[in-house]
Short mmCIF file of C-alpha atoms and ligand atoms in Angstrom, two decimals:
data_model
loop_
_atom_site.label_atom_id
_atom_site.label_comp_id
_atom_site.label_asym_id
_atom_site.label_seq_id
_atom_site.Cartn_x
_atom_site.Cartn_y
_atom_site.Cartn_z
CA MET F 195 -0.86 -7.75 -29.88
CA PRO F 196 -2.15 -6.51 -26.47
CA VAL F 197 -4.52 -9.00 -24.89
CA SER F 198 -7.34 -6.43 -24.92
CA GLN F 199 -7.34 -6.47 -28.75
CA THR F 200 -7.91 -10.20 -29.06
CA SER F 201 -11.27 -11.91 -28.95
CA ARG F 202 -10.17 -14.18 -26.06
CA THR F 203 -12.88 -15.21 -23.66
CA VAL F 204 -12.47 -16.09 -19.99
CA PRO F 205 -12.49 -19.69 -18.68
CA GLY F 206 -16.00 -20.91 -17.87
CA ARG F 207 -15.07 -22.04 -14.34
CA ALA F 208 -12.49 -21.36 -11.64
CA ASP F 209 -12.14 -22.33 -7.99
CA VAL F 210 -11.15 -18.77 -7.10
CA VAL F 211 -11.58 -15.48 -8.96
CA ILE F 212 -9.48 -12.53 -7.80
CA ILE F 213 -10.61 -9.08 -8.96
CA GLY F 214 -7.68 -6.65 -9.32
CA GLY F 215 -4.09 -7.16 -10.44
CA GLY F 216 -2.15 -4.78 -8.19
CA ALA F 217 0.30 -5.70 -5.42
CA ILE F 218 -2.54 -7.15 -3.34
CA GLY F 219 -4.24 -9.22 -6.04
CA THR F 220 -1.01 -10.66 -7.46
CA SER F 221 0.30 -11.46 -3.95
CA ILE F 222 -2.94 -13.32 -3.20
CA ALA F 223 -2.72 -15.19 -6.52
CA PHE F 224 0.86 -16.23 -5.75
CA HIS F 225 0.19 -17.35 -2.18
CA LEU F 226 -2.89 -19.37 -3.21
CA ALA F 227 -1.23 -21.01 -6.20
CA GLU F 228 1.93 -21.79 -4.24
CA ALA F 229 -0.26 -23.51 -1.61
CA GLY F 230 -1.74 -25.77 -4.30
CA VAL F 231 -4.91 -23.82 -5.18
CA THR F 232 -4.08 -23.91 -8.84
CA ASP F 233 -7.48 -23.16 -10.39
CA VAL F 234 -7.11 -19.44 -9.70
CA VAL F 235 -8.11 -16.76 -12.20
CA LEU F 236 -7.10 -13.13 -11.62
CA LEU F 237 -8.98 -10.47 -13.59
CA GLU F 238 -7.41 -7.07 -14.23
CA ARG F 239 -9.14 -4.57 -16.47
CA GLY F 240 -5.93 -2.74 -17.40
CA GLU F 241 -2.34 -3.92 -17.03
CA LEU F 242 -0.95 -5.70 -13.97
CA GLY F 243 0.16 -3.09 -11.44
CA GLY F 244 -1.42 -0.31 -13.52
CA GLY F 245 -3.70 0.93 -10.70
CA SER F 246 -2.38 2.59 -7.54
CA THR F 247 0.50 0.15 -7.15
CA SER F 248 2.55 1.63 -9.99
CA LYS F 249 2.01 5.12 -8.48
CA ALA F 250 3.27 4.22 -4.98
CA ALA F 251 6.40 5.78 -3.51
CA GLY F 252 7.57 2.28 -2.63
CA GLY F 253 7.88 2.88 1.12
CA VAL F 254 7.93 -0.26 3.28
CA ARG F 255 7.78 -0.08 7.07
CA ALA F 256 6.61 -1.66 10.30
CA GLN F 257 6.23 1.65 12.19
CA PHE F 258 2.52 1.86 12.96
CA SER F 259 0.47 2.63 16.03
CA ASP F 260 -1.40 -0.64 16.57
CA ARG F 261 -0.66 -4.35 16.71
CA VAL F 262 -2.31 -5.51 13.50
CA ASN F 263 -0.63 -2.91 11.27
CA ILE F 264 2.76 -3.42 12.94
CA GLU F 265 2.50 -7.18 12.46
CA LEU F 266 1.39 -6.89 8.83
CA GLY F 267 4.24 -4.44 8.15
CA ALA F 268 6.90 -6.50 9.95
CA ARG F 269 5.86 -9.77 8.32
CA SER F 270 5.96 -8.04 4.93
CA LEU F 271 9.41 -6.52 5.55
CA GLU F 272 10.68 -10.02 6.19
CA ALA F 273 9.16 -11.23 2.92
CA PHE F 274 10.57 -8.26 0.96
CA SER F 275 14.06 -9.04 2.30
CA ARG F 276 13.81 -12.59 0.87
CA PHE F 277 11.96 -11.66 -2.33
CA GLY F 278 14.91 -12.65 -4.54
CA THR F 279 14.44 -16.28 -3.59
CA ARG F 280 10.68 -16.35 -2.91
CA PRO F 281 8.92 -15.65 -5.19
CA GLY F 282 12.22 -14.95 -6.98
CA GLN F 283 12.53 -11.37 -8.25
CA GLU F 284 14.97 -8.48 -7.76
CA ILE F 285 12.98 -5.58 -6.22
CA ASP F 286 15.72 -3.00 -5.44
CA LEU F 287 15.07 -3.09 -1.74
CA HIS F 288 16.87 -0.24 0.05
CA SER F 289 16.76 -0.85 3.79
CA VAL F 290 17.64 2.75 4.60
CA GLY F 291 15.21 3.16 7.48
CA TYR F 292 12.19 5.43 7.99
CA LEU F 293 12.75 8.68 9.87
CA PHE F 294 9.68 10.48 11.28
CA LEU F 295 10.49 14.09 12.26
CA LEU F 296 8.35 15.39 15.13
CA SER F 297 7.69 19.02 16.01
CA ASP F 298 4.63 18.71 18.23
CA ARG F 299 4.79 17.63 21.89
CA LYS F 300 1.64 15.48 21.54
CA ASP F 301 3.14 13.62 18.54
CA VAL F 302 6.32 12.93 20.51
CA GLU F 303 4.23 11.44 23.32
CA SER F 304 2.16 9.24 20.99
CA PHE F 305 5.21 8.11 19.00
CA GLU F 306 6.91 7.23 22.31
CA ARG F 307 3.97 4.93 23.09
CA ASP F 308 4.03 3.48 19.58
CA VAL F 309 7.78 2.76 19.76
CA LYS F 310 7.21 0.85 22.99
CA LEU F 311 4.55 -1.32 21.30
CA GLN F 312 6.72 -1.75 18.18
CA ASN F 313 9.69 -2.84 20.32
CA ASP F 314 7.46 -5.29 22.22
CA LEU F 315 6.54 -6.80 18.85
CA GLY F 316 10.18 -7.11 17.77
CA VAL F 317 10.51 -3.94 15.65
CA SER F 318 13.77 -2.08 16.30
CA SER F 319 12.45 1.50 16.13
CA ARG F 320 13.76 4.11 18.55
CA LEU F 321 13.19 7.68 19.62
CA ILE F 322 16.25 9.79 18.75
CA ASP F 323 17.29 13.39 19.33
CA VAL F 324 17.31 16.09 16.72
CA ALA F 325 21.10 16.02 16.25
CA GLU F 326 21.02 12.32 15.37
CA ALA F 327 18.13 12.90 13.00
CA ARG F 328 20.22 15.47 11.16
CA ARG F 329 23.22 13.13 11.03
CA LEU F 330 20.99 10.46 9.45
CA SER F 331 19.28 12.83 7.02
CA PRO F 332 21.62 15.79 6.40
CA LEU F 333 19.23 17.62 4.04
CA ILE F 334 16.89 18.56 6.87
CA ASP F 335 16.73 21.83 8.75
CA THR F 336 16.03 21.00 12.41
CA GLY F 337 14.32 24.31 13.29
CA GLY F 338 11.24 23.61 15.45
CA LEU F 339 11.91 19.88 15.72
CA LEU F 340 11.58 18.26 19.15
CA ALA F 341 12.60 14.67 18.39
CA ALA F 342 12.46 11.96 15.73
CA VAL F 343 11.76 8.26 15.46
CA TYR F 344 13.99 6.03 13.38
CA SER F 345 13.54 2.40 12.42
CA PRO F 346 16.52 1.02 10.49
CA ASP F 347 14.83 -2.04 8.94
CA ASP F 348 12.25 0.03 7.02
CA GLY F 349 13.00 1.40 3.56
CA HIS F 350 11.68 1.35 0.01
CA CYS F 351 11.61 -0.88 -3.06
CA THR F 352 10.12 -0.98 -6.55
CA PRO F 353 6.36 -1.68 -6.74
CA GLU F 354 6.32 -2.82 -10.39
CA SER F 355 9.02 -5.40 -9.61
CA VAL F 356 6.99 -6.76 -6.70
CA VAL F 357 3.95 -7.18 -8.98
CA LEU F 358 6.11 -8.79 -11.66
CA GLY F 359 7.62 -11.20 -9.14
CA TYR F 360 4.27 -12.29 -7.72
CA ALA F 361 2.58 -12.50 -11.13
CA THR F 362 5.38 -14.55 -12.72
CA ALA F 363 5.54 -16.97 -9.80
CA ALA F 364 1.74 -17.29 -9.62
CA ARG F 365 1.64 -18.21 -13.32
CA ARG F 366 4.48 -20.65 -12.82
CA CYS F 367 2.36 -22.35 -10.13
CA GLY F 368 -0.63 -22.62 -12.47
CA ALA F 369 -2.70 -19.46 -11.83
CA ARG F 370 -4.21 -17.64 -14.81
CA LEU F 371 -3.81 -13.85 -14.74
CA LEU F 372 -5.92 -12.12 -17.38
CA THR F 373 -5.40 -8.45 -18.25
CA GLY F 374 -7.73 -6.25 -20.28
CA THR F 375 -10.71 -7.94 -18.60
CA THR F 376 -13.26 -5.90 -16.65
CA VAL F 377 -15.62 -7.35 -14.06
CA ILE F 378 -19.06 -5.86 -14.72
CA GLY F 379 -21.26 -7.95 -12.44
CA ILE F 380 -21.40 -10.60 -9.73
CA GLU F 381 -24.34 -12.99 -9.59
CA THR F 382 -25.41 -14.65 -6.37
CA ALA F 383 -27.70 -17.56 -5.60
CA GLY F 384 -28.91 -18.02 -2.05
CA ASP F 385 -26.10 -16.87 0.25
CA GLU F 386 -23.30 -17.44 -2.24
CA VAL F 387 -21.63 -15.89 -5.25
CA ARG F 388 -22.06 -18.19 -8.23
CA THR F 389 -20.85 -16.24 -11.25
CA VAL F 390 -18.50 -13.39 -12.05
CA VAL F 391 -19.58 -11.52 -15.16
CA THR F 392 -16.88 -9.86 -17.27
CA ASP F 393 -16.80 -8.00 -20.55
CA ARG F 394 -15.34 -11.21 -22.01
CA GLY F 395 -17.76 -13.76 -20.67
CA GLU F 396 -18.86 -15.35 -17.42
CA ILE F 397 -16.94 -17.45 -14.88
CA GLU F 398 -18.67 -19.80 -12.47
CA THR F 399 -16.73 -19.87 -9.24
CA GLY F 400 -16.61 -21.09 -5.66
CA THR F 401 -14.88 -18.00 -4.23
CA VAL F 402 -14.47 -14.34 -5.19
CA ILE F 403 -11.75 -12.13 -3.71
CA CYS F 404 -12.01 -8.36 -4.09
CA ALA F 405 -8.57 -6.74 -4.45
CA ALA F 406 -9.80 -3.84 -6.54
CA GLY F 407 -8.07 -1.05 -4.58
CA ALA F 408 -9.67 2.39 -4.90
CA TRP F 409 -12.43 0.87 -7.08
CA SER F 410 -13.52 -1.66 -4.45
CA GLN F 411 -16.73 0.04 -3.37
CA ALA F 412 -18.25 -0.58 -6.82
CA VAL F 413 -17.07 -4.21 -6.82
CA GLY F 414 -18.52 -4.72 -3.34
CA GLU F 415 -21.85 -3.30 -4.49
CA MET F 416 -22.00 -5.89 -7.29
CA ALA F 417 -22.11 -8.58 -4.56
CA GLY F 418 -24.17 -6.58 -2.06
CA VAL F 419 -21.20 -6.09 0.29
CA ASP F 420 -20.53 -2.67 1.78
CA LEU F 421 -16.83 -1.79 1.32
CA PRO F 422 -16.48 1.87 2.35
CA VAL F 423 -13.44 2.84 0.25
CA THR F 424 -13.05 6.42 -1.01
CA PRO F 425 -10.51 7.37 -3.72
CA VAL F 426 -8.33 10.39 -2.89
CA ARG F 427 -5.62 11.74 -5.21
CA ARG F 428 -1.99 11.80 -4.02
CA GLN F 429 0.94 13.18 -6.00
CA VAL F 430 4.69 12.79 -6.10
CA MET F 431 7.45 14.68 -7.92
CA PHE F 432 11.20 14.37 -8.44
CA THR F 433 14.34 16.47 -8.13
CA GLU F 434 17.05 16.67 -10.74
CA PRO F 435 20.12 14.51 -9.97
CA LEU F 436 21.89 15.88 -6.87
CA PRO F 437 25.69 15.37 -7.12
CA GLU F 438 26.23 15.86 -3.37
CA LEU F 439 23.47 13.47 -2.30
CA ALA F 440 24.46 11.01 0.44
CA PRO F 441 24.43 7.38 -0.76
CA VAL F 442 22.08 6.42 2.08
CA VAL F 443 19.06 8.67 2.67
CA PRO F 444 16.36 7.40 5.05
CA PHE F 445 12.73 7.67 3.96
CA THR F 446 12.33 11.01 5.76
CA ILE F 447 8.89 12.32 6.80
CA ASP F 448 8.10 15.67 8.37
CA PHE F 449 5.13 14.34 10.31
CA SER F 450 3.28 17.62 10.95
CA THR F 451 3.16 18.59 7.25
CA THR F 452 3.43 15.04 5.77
CA PHE F 453 6.19 16.30 3.40
CA TYR F 454 8.47 13.33 2.68
CA PHE F 455 11.39 12.34 0.48
CA HIS F 456 13.58 9.38 -0.32
CA ARG F 457 16.42 8.71 -2.68
CA GLU F 458 15.37 7.72 -6.21
CA GLY F 459 18.29 7.09 -8.53
CA ARG F 460 20.62 10.10 -8.31
CA GLY F 461 17.91 12.44 -7.03
CA LEU F 462 14.94 12.39 -4.66
CA LEU F 463 11.29 11.42 -4.88
CA ILE F 464 9.17 13.98 -2.99
CA GLY F 465 5.60 13.68 -1.80
CA MET F 466 3.03 15.26 0.50
CA SER F 467 -0.68 14.94 1.18
CA ASP F 468 -2.98 17.81 0.22
CA PRO F 469 -5.68 18.42 2.87
CA ASP F 470 -7.73 20.37 0.30
CA GLN F 471 -7.90 17.45 -2.12
CA ASP F 472 -11.52 16.51 -2.90
CA PRO F 473 -12.25 12.78 -2.93
CA GLY F 474 -12.87 11.24 -6.34
CA PHE F 475 -11.18 9.50 -9.23
CA HIS F 476 -8.92 12.46 -10.12
CA LEU F 477 -5.87 11.06 -11.86
CA ASP F 478 -4.53 14.12 -13.65
CA TYR F 479 -1.28 15.56 -12.27
CA SER F 480 -2.03 19.05 -10.98
CA GLN F 481 0.29 21.80 -9.81
CA ASP F 482 -2.23 23.02 -7.21
CA TRP F 483 -0.23 21.40 -4.43
CA LEU F 484 3.00 23.28 -5.22
CA PRO F 485 2.53 26.36 -2.97
CA ARG F 486 1.90 24.20 0.10
CA LEU F 487 4.67 21.77 -0.84
CA SER F 488 7.16 24.62 -1.40
CA GLU F 489 6.32 26.05 2.01
CA ALA F 490 6.95 22.67 3.67
CA ILE F 491 10.22 22.20 1.77
CA GLY F 492 11.27 25.75 2.69
CA THR F 493 10.84 24.97 6.36
CA ARG F 494 12.21 21.43 6.56
CA ALA F 495 14.68 21.04 3.68
CA PRO F 496 15.30 24.54 2.32
CA GLY F 497 18.32 23.46 0.26
CA LEU F 498 15.90 21.66 -2.06
CA LEU F 499 14.32 24.97 -3.11
CA ASP F 500 17.47 25.66 -5.14
CA VAL F 501 17.44 22.42 -7.11
CA GLY F 502 15.47 21.66 -10.24
CA LEU F 503 12.15 19.90 -9.71
CA ARG F 504 10.38 17.71 -12.24
CA ASP F 505 6.67 16.84 -12.35
CA GLY F 506 5.84 13.36 -11.16
CA TRP F 507 2.45 11.70 -11.27
CA ALA F 508 -0.88 11.42 -9.53
CA GLY F 509 -2.40 8.24 -8.13
CA LEU F 510 -5.16 7.22 -5.75
CA TYR F 511 -5.14 6.42 -2.06
CA GLU F 512 -7.97 4.02 -1.19
CA VAL F 513 -9.21 5.53 2.05
CA THR F 514 -11.52 4.05 4.70
CA PRO F 515 -13.17 6.10 7.47
CA ASP F 516 -10.56 5.04 10.09
CA HIS F 517 -7.55 4.75 7.71
CA ASN F 518 -7.28 1.02 8.36
CA ALA F 519 -7.62 -1.71 5.76
CA LEU F 520 -10.65 -3.92 5.16
CA ILE F 521 -9.58 -7.57 5.26
CA GLY F 522 -11.89 -10.52 5.81
CA ARG F 523 -14.81 -12.62 4.62
CA ALA F 524 -18.32 -11.28 4.08
CA VAL F 525 -21.19 -12.77 6.07
CA THR F 526 -23.32 -12.81 2.92
CA PRO F 527 -22.28 -13.88 0.38
CA SER F 528 -20.04 -16.08 2.50
CA ASN F 529 -17.71 -16.98 -0.38
CA PHE F 530 -16.77 -13.32 -0.94
CA LEU F 531 -13.43 -12.26 0.59
CA TYR F 532 -11.93 -8.79 0.46
CA ALA F 533 -8.52 -7.13 0.96
CA THR F 534 -8.75 -3.44 0.24
CA GLY F 535 -8.99 0.08 1.70
CA PHE F 536 -5.33 0.17 2.73
CA SER F 537 -5.46 3.98 2.96
CA GLY F 538 -1.98 4.39 1.51
CA HIS F 539 -0.27 1.28 2.98
CA GLY F 540 -1.31 -1.45 0.58
CA PHE F 541 1.99 -1.87 -1.16
CA LEU F 542 3.96 -2.33 2.04
CA GLN F 543 1.41 -4.81 3.46
CA SER F 544 0.95 -6.85 0.28
CA PRO F 545 3.15 -9.86 1.15
CA ALA F 546 1.49 -10.47 4.54
CA VAL F 547 -1.99 -9.82 3.16
CA GLY F 548 -1.45 -12.47 0.47
CA GLU F 549 -0.63 -14.98 3.20
CA VAL F 550 -3.61 -13.94 5.33
CA ILE F 551 -6.13 -14.27 2.48
CA ARG F 552 -4.63 -17.63 1.51
CA ASP F 553 -5.19 -18.82 5.08
CA LEU F 554 -8.72 -17.44 5.31
CA HIS F 555 -9.56 -19.22 2.05
CA LEU F 556 -8.05 -22.50 3.23
CA GLY F 557 -9.71 -22.31 6.65
CA ARG F 558 -6.39 -21.95 8.47
CA THR F 559 -5.71 -19.48 11.28
CA PRO F 560 -3.74 -16.59 9.72
CA LEU F 561 -0.39 -15.71 11.25
CA VAL F 562 -1.65 -12.17 11.82
CA ASP F 563 -5.07 -11.78 13.47
CA VAL F 564 -6.93 -9.50 11.07
CA GLY F 565 -10.21 -9.76 12.99
CA PRO F 566 -10.15 -6.01 13.80
CA LEU F 567 -10.03 -5.21 10.08
CA THR F 568 -13.41 -6.72 9.22
CA ALA F 569 -15.58 -4.41 7.09
CA ARG F 570 -18.38 -5.10 9.57
CA ARG F 571 -16.80 -2.63 12.02
CA PHE F 572 -18.56 0.15 10.10
CA SER F 573 -21.98 -1.39 10.55
CA GLY F 574 -22.02 -1.45 14.33
CA GLY F 575 -19.27 -4.04 14.85
CA ALA F 576 -16.09 -3.65 16.91
CA VAL F 577 -14.50 -0.21 17.00
CA VAL F 578 -10.91 0.01 15.76
CA ARG F 579 -8.46 2.65 16.89
CA PRO F 580 -7.84 4.92 13.87
CA GLU F 581 -4.34 4.52 12.44
CA THR F 582 -2.31 7.63 13.31
CA HIS F 583 0.87 7.15 11.24
CA ILE F 584 -0.89 8.77 8.30
CA VAL F 585 1.28 10.28 5.54
C1 LIG V 602 1.37 8.83 -4.71
C2 LIG V 602 1.18 7.55 -3.94
C3 LIG V 602 2.18 7.12 -3.09
C4 LIG V 602 2.03 5.93 -2.35
N1 LIG V 602 3.07 5.48 -1.58
C5 LIG V 602 2.95 4.31 -0.94
C6 LIG V 602 4.03 3.79 -0.18
O1 LIG V 602 5.11 4.41 -0.10
N2 LIG V 602 3.86 2.61 0.47
C7 LIG V 602 2.68 1.91 0.40
O2 LIG V 602 2.57 0.85 1.01
N3 LIG V 602 1.65 2.38 -0.32
C8 LIG V 602 1.74 3.54 -0.97
N4 LIG V 602 0.70 4.02 -1.70
C9 LIG V 602 -0.58 3.28 -1.66
C10 LIG V 602 -0.50 2.05 -2.56
O3 LIG V 602 -0.24 2.46 -3.88
C11 LIG V 602 -1.81 1.25 -2.47
O4 LIG V 602 -2.20 1.09 -1.12
C12 LIG V 602 -1.62 -0.12 -3.11
O5 LIG V 602 -1.03 0.00 -4.37
C13 LIG V 602 -2.93 -0.84 -3.19
O6 LIG V 602 -2.72 -2.01 -3.95
P1 LIG V 602 -3.97 -2.77 -4.53
O7 LIG V 602 -3.45 -3.96 -5.24
O8 LIG V 602 -4.97 -2.95 -3.46
O9 LIG V 602 -4.64 -1.72 -5.55
P2 LIG V 602 -4.28 -1.34 -7.05
O10 LIG V 602 -2.84 -1.39 -7.34
O11 LIG V 602 -5.00 -0.08 -7.37
O12 LIG V 602 -4.94 -2.55 -7.86
C14 LIG V 602 -6.34 -2.66 -7.99
C15 LIG V 602 -6.60 -3.08 -9.43
O13 LIG V 602 -7.97 -3.43 -9.57
C16 LIG V 602 -8.32 -3.19 -10.90
N5 LIG V 602 -9.77 -3.14 -10.99
C17 LIG V 602 -10.61 -2.28 -10.35
N6 LIG V 602 -11.88 -2.54 -10.69
C18 LIG V 602 -11.86 -3.60 -11.55
C19 LIG V 602 -12.86 -4.32 -12.26
N7 LIG V 602 -14.17 -4.01 -12.14
N8 LIG V 602 -12.48 -5.34 -13.05
C20 LIG V 602 -11.17 -5.67 -13.19
N9 LIG V 602 -10.17 -5.00 -12.55
C21 LIG V 602 -10.52 -3.98 -11.75
C22 LIG V 602 -7.66 -1.84 -11.18
O14 LIG V 602 -7.49 -1.65 -12.56
C23 LIG V 602 -6.35 -1.96 -10.41
O15 LIG V 602 -5.25 -2.32 -11.25
C24 LIG V 602 0.82 5.19 -2.46
C25 LIG V 602 -0.19 5.62 -3.33
C26 LIG V 602 -0.01 6.79 -4.06
C27 LIG V 602 -1.11 7.23 -4.99
#
């Protein structure tokens, strides 16, 4: 019987309560429990991974435009490559590289700068010419392209497997992960959270961690913490099996239109952002994006117009005003931590973010300095350069 149909109540007390059971929440639960914080309770109102994580295209990369995102991406790539032994789960990692196709002079200049920074931080990305881009990704038409950037260690893997791996290992280490349990309130006393209120009872706790993805603003409000996260629908679709498809297809992105594709089984997964998409919790798959998508495909990969396309699904990006994540500890209540607002990069950053939140909780210095990602930057704090590798 599904958990949600039982009359189970929640434990009365926990050292740490994590709200949200996606890639971020389960990674945090694993990293805490592995470090010996065993009295951890994770609350997920649906199924584990059932939020944005199961809708992700699975892209993993370290190609970003600033230090903190590059470091979070690179550290996570390393963890994904060892996922079979720690936490111990097959995740179908395809290290096929990410290929950004550039058709605007200004983008070439900014990607050139970004590659320099990435190389300085140990990422092996490189600017390549159009002919090499076509050799790497033969489906593309190079008309109008000026250059491309390729990073061979990037790729894609399966989000549900990552959640399964973290959740299983967290439980093995003693964490309790409860599905079908909705957080409906957070009670504070003085400067601290004392109690998390759920539809199955109350939990007294010493620490609350918000990993509620696109729904984080509401969770923040329960504790009086401003987490400016806006939900925006994103869609993907699939081609029929393509008999001539190369065995290795990089995660290919036409940067000016955001049209992208990668190999999925014997066909391709295709995606693109829709600039006309209104913010909000729209989760229905809509065909409104097809005219714009077809135009982008016609320009960049016209051969795909002749193959059968199948509907995919819609999910939510969790967008902040500068497209950078919110990671840190609130001033008040001081036992409220948050890791959210990844603006479309949460899956690929989940391993490193789990480590960072573990270290913030334990009072250690995190391996990656996430100071710039404090939510306080939107209330007059430090200004962060907006992330520009937006797809
Ligand atoms: C089409 C699409 C493609 C994408 N492609 C990529 C990609 O290639 N690479 C990448 O890195 N990212 C990608 N993303 C973004 C990625 O999916 C997210 O950044 C990531 O999944 C965020 O993980 P999360 O754990 O923070 O959130 P989620 O997976 O959404 O988890 C949050 C959970 O919190 C739960 N929750 C919320 N409120 C409550 C409450 N009150 N009580 C209990 N539980 C609650 C929700 O049910 C949800 O399961 C894509 C997203 C979409 C939609």
